[in-house]
Amino acid sequence: MGPGARSTLRASRSVDAVSSVSTRPAIGGTHPSRPQRRAAAHDAAPLVPAVAIAQRLGLRSRLSGVYSLDTLTPPAPRKRDVVAHVLAEHQVPRGTAVMIGDSGDDADAAAANGLPFIAVTYGYGNPLGDPAVRPAAVLDRLADLPDLLVRLD
């Protein structure tokens, strides 16, 4: 979990976002035009440990859901499929969600679902090392997410 995650979550009402950052759910501050926001976490780990991690970190109650490849039956072959499922399940309108991640797979999932991609610099992967990845923004500290989302609007 990145520095500032708990305080950012506590200060927010969540944000329409999907995250594929392992154990780092997408969270953020409120925005005046969208007071009711949701967050969902997609983890590279199987669903049972991903949920346990979110609970142990005290984040589960702030998330609309925790998802993984094995959330779907049969299991999804790619992250992009899980992201499409999350967007449909939560009826997230186009233009109200972002994808936050630390890998090229996360960037691919964002592009496949028409989402802006925010690359984090503190995750397990390095999406900025892939010249094909063109993030809408780069996030160095999770605590900066609310301000970043406002700038992207």
PDB file of N, CA, C and O in Angstrom, residues 77-124:
ATOM      1  N   PRO A  77      -9.355 -14.150 -19.103  1.00  0.00           N
ATOM      2  CA  PRO A  77      -7.993 -14.363 -19.599  1.00  0.00           C
ATOM      3  C   PRO A  77      -7.093 -13.136 -19.430  1.00  0.00           C
ATOM      4  O   PRO A  77      -5.879 -13.271 -19.377  1.00  0.00           O
ATOM      5  N   ARG A  78      -7.702 -11.927 -19.352  1.00  0.00           N
ATOM      6  CA  ARG A  78      -6.900 -10.700 -19.286  1.00  0.00           C
ATOM      7  C   ARG A  78      -7.559  -9.686 -18.354  1.00  0.00           C
ATOM      8  O   ARG A  78      -8.766  -9.703 -18.147  1.00  0.00           O
ATOM      9  N   LYS A  79      -6.745  -8.766 -17.845  1.00  0.00           N
ATOM     10  CA  LYS A  79      -7.259  -7.699 -16.981  1.00  0.00           C
ATOM     11  C   LYS A  79      -8.326  -6.881 -17.686  1.00  0.00           C
ATOM     12  O   LYS A  79      -9.296  -6.455 -17.080  1.00  0.00           O
ATOM     13  N   ARG A  80      -8.153  -6.647 -18.962  1.00  0.00           N
ATOM     14  CA  ARG A  80      -9.112  -5.821 -19.704  1.00  0.00           C
ATOM     15  C   ARG A  80     -10.522  -6.376 -19.597  1.00  0.00           C
ATOM     16  O   ARG A  80     -11.485  -5.627 -19.566  1.00  0.00           O
ATOM     17  N   ASP A  81     -10.644  -7.720 -19.513  1.00  0.00           N
ATOM     18  CA  ASP A  81     -11.958  -8.353 -19.397  1.00  0.00           C
ATOM     19  C   ASP A  81     -12.582  -8.101 -18.029  1.00  0.00           C
ATOM     20  O   ASP A  81     -13.786  -7.886 -17.913  1.00  0.00           O
ATOM     21  N   VAL A  82     -11.767  -8.120 -16.994  1.00  0.00           N
ATOM     22  CA  VAL A  82     -12.260  -7.849 -15.643  1.00  0.00           C
ATOM     23  C   VAL A  82     -12.675  -6.385 -15.522  1.00  0.00           C
ATOM     24  O   VAL A  82     -13.713  -6.068 -14.940  1.00  0.00           O
ATOM     25  N   VAL A  83     -11.891  -5.499 -16.091  1.00  0.00           N
ATOM     26  CA  VAL A  83     -12.229  -4.080 -16.042  1.00  0.00           C
ATOM     27  C   VAL A  83     -13.558  -3.834 -16.755  1.00  0.00           C
ATOM     28  O   VAL A  83     -14.420  -3.104 -16.241  1.00  0.00           O
ATOM     29  N   ALA A  84     -13.757  -4.450 -17.894  1.00  0.00           N
ATOM     30  CA  ALA A  84     -15.037  -4.310 -18.615  1.00  0.00           C
ATOM     31  C   ALA A  84     -16.190  -4.817 -17.748  1.00  0.00           C
ATOM     32  O   ALA A  84     -17.257  -4.190 -17.688  1.00  0.00           O
ATOM     33  N   HIS A  85     -15.972  -5.926 -17.049  1.00  0.00           N
ATOM     34  CA  HIS A  85     -16.992  -6.478 -16.158  1.00  0.00           C
ATOM     35  C   HIS A  85     -17.319  -5.501 -15.023  1.00  0.00           C
ATOM     36  O   HIS A  85     -18.487  -5.266 -14.706  1.00  0.00           O
ATOM     37  N   VAL A  86     -16.305  -4.923 -14.405  1.00  0.00           N
ATOM     38  CA  VAL A  86     -16.503  -3.993 -13.290  1.00  0.00           C
ATOM     39  C   VAL A  86     -17.278  -2.760 -13.764  1.00  0.00           C
ATOM     40  O   VAL A  86     -18.229  -2.325 -13.106  1.00  0.00           O
ATOM     41  N   LEU A  87     -16.892  -2.225 -14.889  1.00  0.00           N
ATOM     42  CA  LEU A  87     -17.580  -1.040 -15.410  1.00  0.00           C
ATOM     43  C   LEU A  87     -19.052  -1.334 -15.682  1.00  0.00           C
ATOM     44  O   LEU A  87     -19.924  -0.531 -15.355  1.00  0.00           O
ATOM     45  N   ALA A  88     -19.322  -2.510 -16.260  1.00  0.00           N
ATOM     46  CA  ALA A  88     -20.711  -2.883 -16.554  1.00  0.00           C
ATOM     47  C   ALA A  88     -21.487  -3.174 -15.272  1.00  0.00           C
ATOM     48  O   ALA A  88     -22.622  -2.710 -15.105  1.00  0.00           O
ATOM     49  N   GLU A  89     -20.885  -3.923 -14.355  1.00  0.00           N
ATOM     50  CA  GLU A  89     -21.572  -4.298 -13.119  1.00  0.00           C
ATOM     51  C   GLU A  89     -21.974  -3.086 -12.297  1.00  0.00           C
ATOM     52  O   GLU A  89     -23.040  -3.042 -11.700  1.00  0.00           O
ATOM     53  N   HIS A  90     -21.114  -2.101 -12.263  1.00  0.00           N
ATOM     54  CA  HIS A  90     -21.380  -0.901 -11.466  1.00  0.00           C
ATOM     55  C   HIS A  90     -21.999   0.227 -12.292  1.00  0.00           C
ATOM     56  O   HIS A  90     -22.179   1.326 -11.779  1.00  0.00           O
ATOM     57  N   GLN A  91     -22.301  -0.054 -13.534  1.00  0.00           N
ATOM     58  CA  GLN A  91     -22.924   0.917 -14.439  1.00  0.00           C
ATOM     59  C   GLN A  91     -22.192   2.256 -14.410  1.00  0.00           C
ATOM     60  O   GLN A  91     -22.790   3.321 -14.252  1.00  0.00           O
ATOM     61  N   VAL A  92     -20.883   2.171 -14.575  1.00  0.00           N
ATOM     62  CA  VAL A  92     -20.052   3.368 -14.565  1.00  0.00           C
ATOM     63  C   VAL A  92     -20.124   4.019 -15.944  1.00  0.00           C
ATOM     64  O   VAL A  92     -19.749   3.408 -16.942  1.00  0.00           O
ATOM     65  N   PRO A  93     -20.628   5.238 -16.010  1.00  0.00           N
ATOM     66  CA  PRO A  93     -20.728   5.925 -17.305  1.00  0.00           C
ATOM     67  C   PRO A  93     -19.345   6.251 -17.874  1.00  0.00           C
ATOM     68  O   PRO A  93     -18.411   6.547 -17.127  1.00  0.00           O
ATOM     69  N   ARG A  94     -19.242   6.211 -19.187  1.00  0.00           N
ATOM     70  CA  ARG A  94     -17.993   6.602 -19.848  1.00  0.00           C
ATOM     71  C   ARG A  94     -17.619   8.017 -19.431  1.00  0.00           C
ATOM     72  O   ARG A  94     -18.472   8.873 -19.245  1.00  0.00           O
ATOM     73  N   GLY A  95     -16.348   8.247 -19.268  1.00  0.00           N
ATOM     74  CA  GLY A  95     -15.880   9.565 -18.904  1.00  0.00           C
ATOM     75  C   GLY A  95     -15.863   9.847 -17.418  1.00  0.00           C
ATOM     76  O   GLY A  95     -15.461  10.927 -17.011  1.00  0.00           O
ATOM     77  N   THR A  96     -16.302   8.886 -16.601  1.00  0.00           N
ATOM     78  CA  THR A  96     -16.312   9.122 -15.160  1.00  0.00           C
ATOM     79  C   THR A  96     -15.346   8.210 -14.420  1.00  0.00           C
ATOM     80  O   THR A  96     -15.316   8.219 -13.199  1.00  0.00           O
ATOM     81  N   ALA A  97     -14.573   7.427 -15.151  1.00  0.00           N
ATOM     82  CA  ALA A  97     -13.658   6.486 -14.503  1.00  0.00           C
ATOM     83  C   ALA A  97     -12.252   6.660 -15.049  1.00  0.00           C
ATOM     84  O   ALA A  97     -12.051   7.183 -16.145  1.00  0.00           O
ATOM     85  N   VAL A  98     -11.315   6.232 -14.255  1.00  0.00           N
ATOM     86  CA  VAL A  98      -9.912   6.179 -14.667  1.00  0.00           C
ATOM     87  C   VAL A  98      -9.370   4.815 -14.282  1.00  0.00           C
ATOM     88  O   VAL A  98      -9.953   4.119 -13.448  1.00  0.00           O
ATOM     89  N   MET A  99      -8.263   4.457 -14.883  1.00  0.00           N
ATOM     90  CA  MET A  99      -7.555   3.225 -14.534  1.00  0.00           C
ATOM     91  C   MET A  99      -6.224   3.652 -13.939  1.00  0.00           C
ATOM     92  O   MET A  99      -5.514   4.465 -14.534  1.00  0.00           O
ATOM     93  N   ILE A 100      -5.914   3.138 -12.773  1.00  0.00           N
ATOM     94  CA  ILE A 100      -4.663   3.463 -12.099  1.00  0.00           C
ATOM     95  C   ILE A 100      -3.858   2.180 -12.011  1.00  0.00           C
ATOM     96  O   ILE A 100      -4.384   1.159 -11.568  1.00  0.00           O
ATOM     97  N   GLY A 101      -2.615   2.224 -12.460  1.00  0.00           N
ATOM     98  CA  GLY A 101      -1.862   0.986 -12.445  1.00  0.00           C
ATOM     99  C   GLY A 101      -0.363   1.169 -12.519  1.00  0.00           C
ATOM    100  O   GLY A 101       0.148   2.269 -12.668  1.00  0.00           O
ATOM    101  N   ASP A 102       0.300   0.011 -12.422  1.00  0.00           N
ATOM    102  CA  ASP A 102       1.760   0.011 -12.405  1.00  0.00           C
ATOM    103  C   ASP A 102       2.347  -0.939 -13.439  1.00  0.00           C
ATOM    104  O   ASP A 102       3.467  -1.405 -13.292  1.00  0.00           O
ATOM    105  N   SER A 103       1.586  -1.230 -14.512  1.00  0.00           N
ATOM    106  CA  SER A 103       2.113  -2.164 -15.513  1.00  0.00           C
ATOM    107  C   SER A 103       1.562  -1.860 -16.897  1.00  0.00           C
ATOM    108  O   SER A 103       0.559  -1.155 -17.049  1.00  0.00           O
ATOM    109  N   GLY A 104       2.221  -2.442 -17.884  1.00  0.00           N
ATOM    110  CA  GLY A 104       1.732  -2.345 -19.248  1.00  0.00           C
ATOM    111  C   GLY A 104       0.371  -3.011 -19.402  1.00  0.00           C
ATOM    112  O   GLY A 104      -0.459  -2.556 -20.194  1.00  0.00           O
ATOM    113  N   ASP A 105       0.127  -4.097 -18.652  1.00  0.00           N
ATOM    114  CA  ASP A 105      -1.186  -4.743 -18.687  1.00  0.00           C
ATOM    115  C   ASP A 105      -2.273  -3.803 -18.186  1.00  0.00           C
ATOM    116  O   ASP A 105      -3.398  -3.805 -18.689  1.00  0.00           O
ATOM    117  N   ASP A 106      -1.959  -2.999 -17.189  1.00  0.00           N
ATOM    118  CA  ASP A 106      -2.917  -2.024 -16.676  1.00  0.00           C
ATOM    119  C   ASP A 106      -3.220  -0.970 -17.739  1.00  0.00           C
ATOM    120  O   ASP A 106      -4.369  -0.593 -17.951  1.00  0.00           O
ATOM    121  N   ALA A 107      -2.180  -0.510 -18.419  1.00  0.00           N
ATOM    122  CA  ALA A 107      -2.362   0.470 -19.490  1.00  0.00           C
ATOM    123  C   ALA A 107      -3.198  -0.133 -20.620  1.00  0.00           C
ATOM    124  O   ALA A 107      -4.082   0.539 -21.169  1.00  0.00           O
ATOM    125  N   ASP A 108      -2.948  -1.398 -20.938  1.00  0.00           N
ATOM    126  CA  ASP A 108      -3.725  -2.083 -21.970  1.00  0.00           C
ATOM    127  C   ASP A 108      -5.194  -2.190 -21.571  1.00  0.00           C
ATOM    128  O   ASP A 108      -6.088  -1.958 -22.390  1.00  0.00           O
ATOM    129  N   ALA A 109      -5.452  -2.537 -20.313  1.00  0.00           N
ATOM    130  CA  ALA A 109      -6.829  -2.662 -19.826  1.00  0.00           C
ATOM    131  C   ALA A 109      -7.550  -1.316 -19.907  1.00  0.00           C
ATOM    132  O   ALA A 109      -8.728  -1.249 -20.272  1.00  0.00           O
ATOM    133  N   ALA A 110      -6.834  -0.249 -19.592  1.00  0.00           N
ATOM    134  CA  ALA A 110      -7.422   1.088 -19.683  1.00  0.00           C
ATOM    135  C   ALA A 110      -7.769   1.409 -21.135  1.00  0.00           C
ATOM    136  O   ALA A 110      -8.895   1.825 -21.428  1.00  0.00           O
ATOM    137  N   ALA A 111      -6.817   1.209 -22.031  1.00  0.00           N
ATOM    138  CA  ALA A 111      -7.045   1.532 -23.445  1.00  0.00           C
ATOM    139  C   ALA A 111      -8.193   0.708 -24.024  1.00  0.00           C
ATOM    140  O   ALA A 111      -9.039   1.240 -24.746  1.00  0.00           O
ATOM    141  N   ALA A 112      -8.246  -0.567 -23.684  1.00  0.00           N
ATOM    142  CA  ALA A 112      -9.287  -1.447 -24.213  1.00  0.00           C
ATOM    143  C   ALA A 112     -10.679  -1.036 -23.746  1.00  0.00           C
ATOM    144  O   ALA A 112     -11.674  -1.346 -24.410  1.00  0.00           O
ATOM    145  N   ASN A 113     -10.745  -0.338 -22.611  1.00  0.00           N
ATOM    146  CA  ASN A 113     -12.041   0.069 -22.052  1.00  0.00           C
ATOM    147  C   ASN A 113     -12.292   1.569 -22.151  1.00  0.00           C
ATOM    148  O   ASN A 113     -13.222   2.093 -21.536  1.00  0.00           O
ATOM    149  N   GLY A 114     -11.457   2.267 -22.916  1.00  0.00           N
ATOM    150  CA  GLY A 114     -11.662   3.693 -23.128  1.00  0.00           C
ATOM    151  C   GLY A 114     -11.455   4.542 -21.897  1.00  0.00           C
ATOM    152  O   GLY A 114     -12.103   5.579 -21.736  1.00  0.00           O
ATOM    153  N   LEU A 115     -10.545   4.120 -21.017  1.00  0.00           N
ATOM    154  CA  LEU A 115     -10.293   4.850 -19.776  1.00  0.00           C
ATOM    155  C   LEU A 115      -8.959   5.573 -19.830  1.00  0.00           C
ATOM    156  O   LEU A 115      -7.975   5.025 -20.334  1.00  0.00           O
ATOM    157  N   PRO A 116      -8.883   6.761 -19.266  1.00  0.00           N
ATOM    158  CA  PRO A 116      -7.570   7.386 -19.101  1.00  0.00           C
ATOM    159  C   PRO A 116      -6.744   6.518 -18.154  1.00  0.00           C
ATOM    160  O   PRO A 116      -7.283   5.955 -17.196  1.00  0.00           O
ATOM    161  N   PHE A 117      -5.458   6.433 -18.404  1.00  0.00           N
ATOM    162  CA  PHE A 117      -4.566   5.628 -17.574  1.00  0.00           C
ATOM    163  C   PHE A 117      -3.672   6.535 -16.752  1.00  0.00           C
ATOM    164  O   PHE A 117      -3.014   7.427 -17.281  1.00  0.00           O
ATOM    165  N   ILE A 118      -3.662   6.311 -15.439  1.00  0.00           N
ATOM    166  CA  ILE A 118      -2.760   7.007 -14.529  1.00  0.00           C
ATOM    167  C   ILE A 118      -1.703   6.000 -14.101  1.00  0.00           C
ATOM    168  O   ILE A 118      -2.014   4.993 -13.469  1.00  0.00           O
ATOM    169  N   ALA A 119      -0.465   6.269 -14.469  1.00  0.00           N
ATOM    170  CA  ALA A 119       0.646   5.382 -14.125  1.00  0.00           C
ATOM    171  C   ALA A 119       1.208   5.770 -12.765  1.00  0.00           C
ATOM    172  O   ALA A 119       1.500   6.941 -12.520  1.00  0.00           O
ATOM    173  N   VAL A 120       1.333   4.777 -11.886  1.00  0.00           N
ATOM    174  CA  VAL A 120       1.942   5.044 -10.590  1.00  0.00           C
ATOM    175  C   VAL A 120       3.412   4.663 -10.638  1.00  0.00           C
ATOM    176  O   VAL A 120       3.801   3.727 -11.326  1.00  0.00           O
ATOM    177  N   THR A 121       4.210   5.413  -9.913  1.00  0.00           N
ATOM    178  CA  THR A 121       5.654   5.169  -9.904  1.00  0.00           C
ATOM    179  C   THR A 121       6.098   4.340  -8.710  1.00  0.00           C
ATOM    180  O   THR A 121       7.260   4.005  -8.599  1.00  0.00           O
ATOM    181  N   TYR A 122       5.161   3.993  -7.824  1.00  0.00           N
ATOM    182  CA  TYR A 122       5.521   3.302  -6.589  1.00  0.00           C
ATOM    183  C   TYR A 122       5.045   1.859  -6.547  1.00  0.00           C
ATOM    184  O   TYR A 122       5.092   1.226  -5.505  1.00  0.00           O
ATOM    185  N   GLY A 123       4.592   1.300  -7.634  1.00  0.00           N
ATOM    186  CA  GLY A 123       4.073  -0.063  -7.640  1.00  0.00           C
ATOM    187  C   GLY A 123       5.148  -1.092  -7.914  1.00  0.00           C
ATOM    188  O   GLY A 123       6.343  -0.809  -7.895  1.00  0.00           O
ATOM    189  N   TYR A 124       4.692  -2.294  -8.212  1.00  0.00           N
ATOM    190  CA  TYR A 124       5.605  -3.401  -8.484  1.00  0.00           C
ATOM    191  C   TYR A 124       6.183  -3.322  -9.887  1.00  0.00           C
ATOM    192  O   TYR A 124       7.274  -3.773 -10.147  1.00  0.00           O
TER     193      TYR A 124
END
